[in-house]
Short mmCIF file of C-alpha atoms in Angstrom, two decimals:
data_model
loop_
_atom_site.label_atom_id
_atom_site.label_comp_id
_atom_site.label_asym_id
_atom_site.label_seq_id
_atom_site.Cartn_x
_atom_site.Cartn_y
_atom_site.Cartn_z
CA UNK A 124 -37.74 1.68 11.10
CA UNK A 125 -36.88 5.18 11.96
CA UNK A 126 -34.07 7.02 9.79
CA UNK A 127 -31.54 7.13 13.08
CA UNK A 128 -31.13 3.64 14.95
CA UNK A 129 -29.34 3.81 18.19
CA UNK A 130 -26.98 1.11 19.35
CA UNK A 131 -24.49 0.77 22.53
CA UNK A 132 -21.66 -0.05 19.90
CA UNK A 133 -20.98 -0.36 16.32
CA UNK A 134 -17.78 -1.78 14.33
CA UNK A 135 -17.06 -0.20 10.86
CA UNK A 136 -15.23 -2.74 9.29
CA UNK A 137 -16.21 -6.57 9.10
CA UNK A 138 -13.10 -7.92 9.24
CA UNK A 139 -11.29 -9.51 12.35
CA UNK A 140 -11.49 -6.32 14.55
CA UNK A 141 -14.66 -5.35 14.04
CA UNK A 142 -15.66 -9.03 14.23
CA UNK A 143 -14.50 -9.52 17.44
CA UNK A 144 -15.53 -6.16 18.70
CA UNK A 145 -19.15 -6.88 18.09
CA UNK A 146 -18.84 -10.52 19.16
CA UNK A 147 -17.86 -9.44 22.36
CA UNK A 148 -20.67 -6.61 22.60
CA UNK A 149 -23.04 -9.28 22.11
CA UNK A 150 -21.86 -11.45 24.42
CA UNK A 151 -22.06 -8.73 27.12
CA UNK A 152 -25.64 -8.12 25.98
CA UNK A 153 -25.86 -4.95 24.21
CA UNK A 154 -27.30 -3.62 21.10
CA UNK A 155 -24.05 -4.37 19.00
CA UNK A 156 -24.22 -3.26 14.84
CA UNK A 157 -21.80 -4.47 12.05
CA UNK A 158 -21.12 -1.93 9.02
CA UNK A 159 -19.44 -3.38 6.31
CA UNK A 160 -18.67 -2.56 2.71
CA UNK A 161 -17.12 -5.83 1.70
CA UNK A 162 -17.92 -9.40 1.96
CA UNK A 163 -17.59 -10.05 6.32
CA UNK A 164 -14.72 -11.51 7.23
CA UNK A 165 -12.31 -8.68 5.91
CA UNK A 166 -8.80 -9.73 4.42
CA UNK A 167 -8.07 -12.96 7.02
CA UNK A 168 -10.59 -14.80 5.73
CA UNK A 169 -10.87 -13.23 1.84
CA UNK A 170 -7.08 -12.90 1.07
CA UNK A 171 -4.68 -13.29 4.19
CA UNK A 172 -4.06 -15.35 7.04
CA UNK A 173 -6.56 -18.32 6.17
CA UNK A 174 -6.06 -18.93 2.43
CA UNK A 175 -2.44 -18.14 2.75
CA UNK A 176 -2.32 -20.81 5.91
CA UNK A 177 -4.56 -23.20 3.38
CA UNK A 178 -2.18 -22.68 0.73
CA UNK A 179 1.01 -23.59 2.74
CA UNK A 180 -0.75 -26.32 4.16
CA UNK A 181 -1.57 -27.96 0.57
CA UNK A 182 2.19 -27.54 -0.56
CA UNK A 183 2.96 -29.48 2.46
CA UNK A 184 0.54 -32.24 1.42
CA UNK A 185 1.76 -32.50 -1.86
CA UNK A 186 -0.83 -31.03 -3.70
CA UNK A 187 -0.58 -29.27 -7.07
CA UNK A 188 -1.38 -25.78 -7.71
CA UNK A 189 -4.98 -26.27 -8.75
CA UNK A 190 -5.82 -28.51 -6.42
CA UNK A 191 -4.24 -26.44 -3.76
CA UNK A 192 -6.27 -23.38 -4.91
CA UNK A 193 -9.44 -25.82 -5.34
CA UNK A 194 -8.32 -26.30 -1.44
CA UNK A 195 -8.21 -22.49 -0.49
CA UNK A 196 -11.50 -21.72 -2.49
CA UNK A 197 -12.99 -24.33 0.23
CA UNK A 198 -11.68 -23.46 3.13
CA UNK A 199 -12.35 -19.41 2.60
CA UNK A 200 -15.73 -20.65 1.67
CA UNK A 201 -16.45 -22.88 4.91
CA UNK A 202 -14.94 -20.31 7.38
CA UNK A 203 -17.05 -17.34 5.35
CA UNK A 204 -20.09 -19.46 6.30
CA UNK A 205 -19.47 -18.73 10.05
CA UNK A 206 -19.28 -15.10 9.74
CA UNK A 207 -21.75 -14.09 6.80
CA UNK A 208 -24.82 -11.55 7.91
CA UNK A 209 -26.99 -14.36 9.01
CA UNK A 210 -24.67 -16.15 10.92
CA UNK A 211 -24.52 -12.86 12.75
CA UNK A 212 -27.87 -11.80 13.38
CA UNK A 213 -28.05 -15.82 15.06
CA UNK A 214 -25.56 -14.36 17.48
CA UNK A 215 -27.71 -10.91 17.93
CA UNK A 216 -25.64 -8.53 15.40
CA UNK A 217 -26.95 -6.01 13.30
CA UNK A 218 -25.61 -6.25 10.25
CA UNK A 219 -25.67 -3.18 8.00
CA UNK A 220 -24.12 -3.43 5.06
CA UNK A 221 -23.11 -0.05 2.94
CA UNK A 222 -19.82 2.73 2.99
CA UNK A 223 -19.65 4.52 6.02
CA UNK A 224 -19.02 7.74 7.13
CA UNK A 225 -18.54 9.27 10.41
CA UNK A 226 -20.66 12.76 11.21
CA UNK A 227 -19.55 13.29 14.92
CA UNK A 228 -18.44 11.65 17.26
CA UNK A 229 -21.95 9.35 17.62
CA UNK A 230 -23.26 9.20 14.37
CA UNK A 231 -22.39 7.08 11.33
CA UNK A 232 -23.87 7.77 8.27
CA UNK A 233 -23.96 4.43 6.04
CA UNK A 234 -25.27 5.69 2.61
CA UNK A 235 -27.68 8.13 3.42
CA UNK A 236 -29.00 6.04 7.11
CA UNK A 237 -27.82 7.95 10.48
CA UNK A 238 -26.84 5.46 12.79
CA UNK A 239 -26.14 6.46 16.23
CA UNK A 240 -24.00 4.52 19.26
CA UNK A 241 -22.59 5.40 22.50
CA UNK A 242 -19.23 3.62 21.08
CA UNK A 243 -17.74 3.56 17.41
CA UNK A 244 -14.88 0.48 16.53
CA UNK A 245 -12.80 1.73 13.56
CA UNK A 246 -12.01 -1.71 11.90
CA UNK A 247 -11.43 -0.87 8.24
CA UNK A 248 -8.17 -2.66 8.03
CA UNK A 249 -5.66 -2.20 5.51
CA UNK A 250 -4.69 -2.44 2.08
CA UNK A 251 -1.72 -3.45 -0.32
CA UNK A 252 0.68 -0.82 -0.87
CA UNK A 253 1.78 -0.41 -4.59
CA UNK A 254 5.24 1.27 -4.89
CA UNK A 255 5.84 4.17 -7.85
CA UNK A 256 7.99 1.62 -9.93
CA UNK A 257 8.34 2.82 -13.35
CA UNK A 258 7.06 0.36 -15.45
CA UNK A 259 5.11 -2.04 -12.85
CA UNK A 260 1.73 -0.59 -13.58
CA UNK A 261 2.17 -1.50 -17.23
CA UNK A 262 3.86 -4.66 -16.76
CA UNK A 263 1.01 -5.71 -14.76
CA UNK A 264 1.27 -7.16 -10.84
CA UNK A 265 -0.78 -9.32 -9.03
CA UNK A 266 -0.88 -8.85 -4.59
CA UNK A 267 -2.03 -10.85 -1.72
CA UNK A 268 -5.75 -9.81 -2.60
CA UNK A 269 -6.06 -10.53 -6.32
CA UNK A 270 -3.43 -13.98 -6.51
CA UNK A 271 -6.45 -16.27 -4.84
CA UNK A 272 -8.04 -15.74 -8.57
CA UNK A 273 -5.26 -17.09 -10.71
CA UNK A 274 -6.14 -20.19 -12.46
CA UNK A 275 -2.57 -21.37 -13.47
CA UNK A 276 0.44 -20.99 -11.76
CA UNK A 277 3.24 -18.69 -13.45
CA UNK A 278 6.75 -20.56 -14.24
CA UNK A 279 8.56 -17.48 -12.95
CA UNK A 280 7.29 -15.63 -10.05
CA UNK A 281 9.27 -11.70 -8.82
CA UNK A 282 8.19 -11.20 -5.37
CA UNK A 283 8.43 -7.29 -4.74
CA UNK A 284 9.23 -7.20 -0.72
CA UNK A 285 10.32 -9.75 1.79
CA UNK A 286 8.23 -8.91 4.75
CA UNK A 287 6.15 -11.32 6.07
CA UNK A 288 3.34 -11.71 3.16
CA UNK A 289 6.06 -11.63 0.40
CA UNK A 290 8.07 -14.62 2.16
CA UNK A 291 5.11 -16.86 3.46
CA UNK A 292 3.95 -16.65 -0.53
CA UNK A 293 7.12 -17.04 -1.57
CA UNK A 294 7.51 -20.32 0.24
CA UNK A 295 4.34 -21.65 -0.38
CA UNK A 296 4.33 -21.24 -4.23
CA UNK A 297 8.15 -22.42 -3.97
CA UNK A 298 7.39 -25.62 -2.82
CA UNK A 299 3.58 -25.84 -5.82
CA UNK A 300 6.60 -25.47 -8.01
CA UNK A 301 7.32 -21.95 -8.85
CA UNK A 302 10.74 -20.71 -9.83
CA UNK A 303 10.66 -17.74 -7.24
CA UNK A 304 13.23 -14.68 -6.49
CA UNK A 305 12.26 -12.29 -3.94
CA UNK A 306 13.28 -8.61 -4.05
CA UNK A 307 13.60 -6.58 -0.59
CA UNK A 308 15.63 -3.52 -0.28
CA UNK A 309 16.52 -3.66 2.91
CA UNK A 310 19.84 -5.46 4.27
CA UNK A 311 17.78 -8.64 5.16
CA UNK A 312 14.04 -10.31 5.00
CA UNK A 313 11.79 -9.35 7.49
CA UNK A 314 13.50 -5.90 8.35
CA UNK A 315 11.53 -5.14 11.20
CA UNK A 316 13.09 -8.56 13.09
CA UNK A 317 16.49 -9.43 14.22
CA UNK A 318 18.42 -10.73 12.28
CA UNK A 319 19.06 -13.97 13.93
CA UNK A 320 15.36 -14.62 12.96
CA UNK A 321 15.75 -12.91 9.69
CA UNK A 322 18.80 -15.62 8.64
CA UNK A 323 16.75 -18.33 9.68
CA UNK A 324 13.91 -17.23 7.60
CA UNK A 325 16.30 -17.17 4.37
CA UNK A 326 18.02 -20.14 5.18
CA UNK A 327 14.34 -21.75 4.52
CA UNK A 328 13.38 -20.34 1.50
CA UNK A 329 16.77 -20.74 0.18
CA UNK A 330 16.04 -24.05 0.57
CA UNK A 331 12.91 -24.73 -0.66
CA UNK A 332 14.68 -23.21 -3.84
CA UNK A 333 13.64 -19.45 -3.39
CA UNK A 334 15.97 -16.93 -4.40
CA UNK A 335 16.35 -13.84 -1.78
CA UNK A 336 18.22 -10.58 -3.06
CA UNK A 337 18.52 -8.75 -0.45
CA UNK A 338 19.56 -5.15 -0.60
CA UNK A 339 18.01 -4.61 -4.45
CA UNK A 340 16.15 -1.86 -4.92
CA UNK A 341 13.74 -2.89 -7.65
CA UNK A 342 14.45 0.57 -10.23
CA UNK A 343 12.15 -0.07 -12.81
CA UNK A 344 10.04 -3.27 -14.79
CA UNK A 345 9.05 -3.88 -18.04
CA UNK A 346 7.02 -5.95 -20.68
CA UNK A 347 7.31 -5.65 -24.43
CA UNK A 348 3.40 -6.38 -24.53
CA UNK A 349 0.89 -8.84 -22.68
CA UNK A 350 1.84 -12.24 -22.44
CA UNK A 351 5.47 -11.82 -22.47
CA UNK A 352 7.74 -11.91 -19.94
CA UNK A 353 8.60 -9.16 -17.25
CA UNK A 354 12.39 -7.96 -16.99
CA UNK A 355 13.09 -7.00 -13.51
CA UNK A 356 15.63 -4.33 -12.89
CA UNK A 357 17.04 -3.89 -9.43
CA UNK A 358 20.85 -3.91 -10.28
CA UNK A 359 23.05 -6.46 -12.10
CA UNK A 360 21.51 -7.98 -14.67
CA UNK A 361 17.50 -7.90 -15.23
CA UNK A 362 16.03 -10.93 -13.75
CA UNK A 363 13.33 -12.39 -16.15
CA UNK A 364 9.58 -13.14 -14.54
CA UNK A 365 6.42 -14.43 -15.99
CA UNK A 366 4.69 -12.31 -13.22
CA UNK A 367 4.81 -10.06 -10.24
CA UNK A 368 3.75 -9.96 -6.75
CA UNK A 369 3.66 -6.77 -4.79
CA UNK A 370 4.20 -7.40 -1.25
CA UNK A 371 5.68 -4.56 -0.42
CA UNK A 372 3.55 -3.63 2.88
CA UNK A 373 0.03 -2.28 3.61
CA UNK A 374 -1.45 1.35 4.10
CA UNK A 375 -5.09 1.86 6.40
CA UNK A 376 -7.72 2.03 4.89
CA UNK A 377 -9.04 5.83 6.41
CA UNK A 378 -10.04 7.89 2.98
CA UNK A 379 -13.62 9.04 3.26
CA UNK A 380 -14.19 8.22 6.86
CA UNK A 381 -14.59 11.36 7.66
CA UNK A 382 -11.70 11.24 10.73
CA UNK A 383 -10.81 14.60 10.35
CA UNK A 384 -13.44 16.67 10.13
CA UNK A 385 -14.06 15.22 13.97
CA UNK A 386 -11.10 15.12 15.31
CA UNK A 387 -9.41 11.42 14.49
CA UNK A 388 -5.98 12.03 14.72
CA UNK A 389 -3.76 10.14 12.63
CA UNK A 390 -0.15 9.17 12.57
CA UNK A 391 2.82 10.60 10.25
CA UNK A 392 2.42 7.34 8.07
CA UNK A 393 -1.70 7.75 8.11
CA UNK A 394 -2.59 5.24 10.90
CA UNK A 395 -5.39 6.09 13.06
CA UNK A 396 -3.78 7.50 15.87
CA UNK A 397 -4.50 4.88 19.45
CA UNK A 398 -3.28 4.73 23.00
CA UNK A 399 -1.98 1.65 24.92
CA UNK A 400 -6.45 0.73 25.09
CA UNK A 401 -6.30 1.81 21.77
CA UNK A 402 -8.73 4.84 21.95
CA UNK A 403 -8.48 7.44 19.08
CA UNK A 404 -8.34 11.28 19.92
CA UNK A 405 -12.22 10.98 20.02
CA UNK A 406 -13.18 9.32 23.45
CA UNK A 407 -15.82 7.60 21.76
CA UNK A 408 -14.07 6.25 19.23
CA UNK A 409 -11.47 3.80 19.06
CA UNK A 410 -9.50 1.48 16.59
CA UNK A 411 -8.21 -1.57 16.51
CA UNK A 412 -6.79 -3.68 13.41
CA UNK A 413 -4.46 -3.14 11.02
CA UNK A 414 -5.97 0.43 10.39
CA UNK A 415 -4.16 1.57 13.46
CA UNK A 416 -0.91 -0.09 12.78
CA UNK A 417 0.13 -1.20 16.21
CA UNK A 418 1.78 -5.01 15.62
#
């Protein structure tokens, strides 16, 4: 195999996006690559929507926490068959896996192999955003990407952020039996909706026994040592949690891409910069996913 292999398009990024980019290059019949860092499949099926949609499904059914994570574990597993690198090259996908690195506006170096295309997919997605709380980083926090690991559910759960992720968790480990009180500092949940839809959204958790404080700023957290319980501070009196969940947004995923030494432009909040057919600055390059932040 020569050092530079030449495609018509290639997706970095194995998640949805760049799953569906390269599904649809195939389809049309061209030479179509995958690069991907990370298991394929990216945070929808690893950590977001399908073991969050499993887990709300299993509180519905009754089931406990472990056998609702035995559930998820399943389901990520079955779904992560579909889209794994031989499932792929069945469909006619290169799969490459590695950390990539664009050189120009055609070439993508994946540890040390040029790959060339006509067309580039930026698909790198997103990942948890981690607020400068004092405290939280030694008190410990879990987020959407690490929680599908814990083996037994906490008594007392803080939920950091009441955007979408922080109240579809909130419900769903609500109703496996978690005592749950969710933190956003805006005026209402799901600030970026009206708030017509925002009420009805608390008027559920609320009653699936979630507590919403709305308009606390969470000012610091803290844990005497390991094991013990977390004090929340966010005005009033501390609330007491056995653990914490950060769901306090996402930020792309863009460091080491190598966008600006090209030409990717990028937005104030570090979004890869698209238009309404969601090309980048580069005409060869666009982006699609969470990594360009369009909703």
């Amino acid at each position: 195999m020569s050092n530079l292999d030449s495609f018509d398009l290639v997706a970095v990024g194995g998640g949805a996006g760049g799953l569906a980019a390269v599904r649809a290059g195939a389809v049309a019949k061209q030479r179509v690559a995958l690069i991907s860092d990370s298991p394929i499949g990216g945070d929808c099926t690893w950590t977001g929507c399908v073991p969050s949609k499993t887990l709300i499904s299993a509180a519905a059914d009754g089931l406990d926490f472990s056998a609702a994570m035995r559930r998820v574990h399943a389901t990520v597993g079955h779904i992560a068959a579909t889209e794994d690198a031989d499932a792929l090259e069945r469909e006619g996908i290169v799969v490459i896996e590695g950390r990539a690195a664009l050189m120009d506006p055609h070439t993508v170096d994946v540890d040390g192999r040029r790959i060339s295309a006509d067309h580039i997919v930026l698909a790198t997605g997103a990942q948890a955003a981690v607020p400068p709380i004092p405290g939280l980083v030694e008190a410990g926090y879990l987020t959407s990407e690490d929680l599908w690991e814990v083996g037994v559910a906490p008594r007392r759960l803080g939920v950091l952020g009441g955007g979408p992720i922080g109240c579809e968790l909130a419900q769903a480990l609500a109703r496996l039996g978690v005592e749950v009180t969710v933190f956003e500092m805006a005026e209402q949940l799901l600030p970026r909706e009206e708030p017509e839809t925002s009420e009805v959204v608390r008027a559920a958790l609320e009653a699936d026994g979630v507590v919403v404080k709305t308009g606390h700023r969470v000012e610091r957290v803290g844990r005497r040592s390991a094991g013990q319980p977390i004090s929340i501070h966010a005005g009033g009196a501390p609330v007491v949690v056995d653990e914490i969940l950060v769901a306090a947004g996402r930020k792309p995923v863009t460091a080491g891409l190598g966008l600006d030494e090209i030409g990717v432009e990028l937005t104030e909040d570090g979004h890869v910069k698209v238009d309404r057919k969601l090309r980048t600055s580069v005409p060869s390059i666009s982006a699609v996913g969470d990594v360009n932040g369009l909703q």
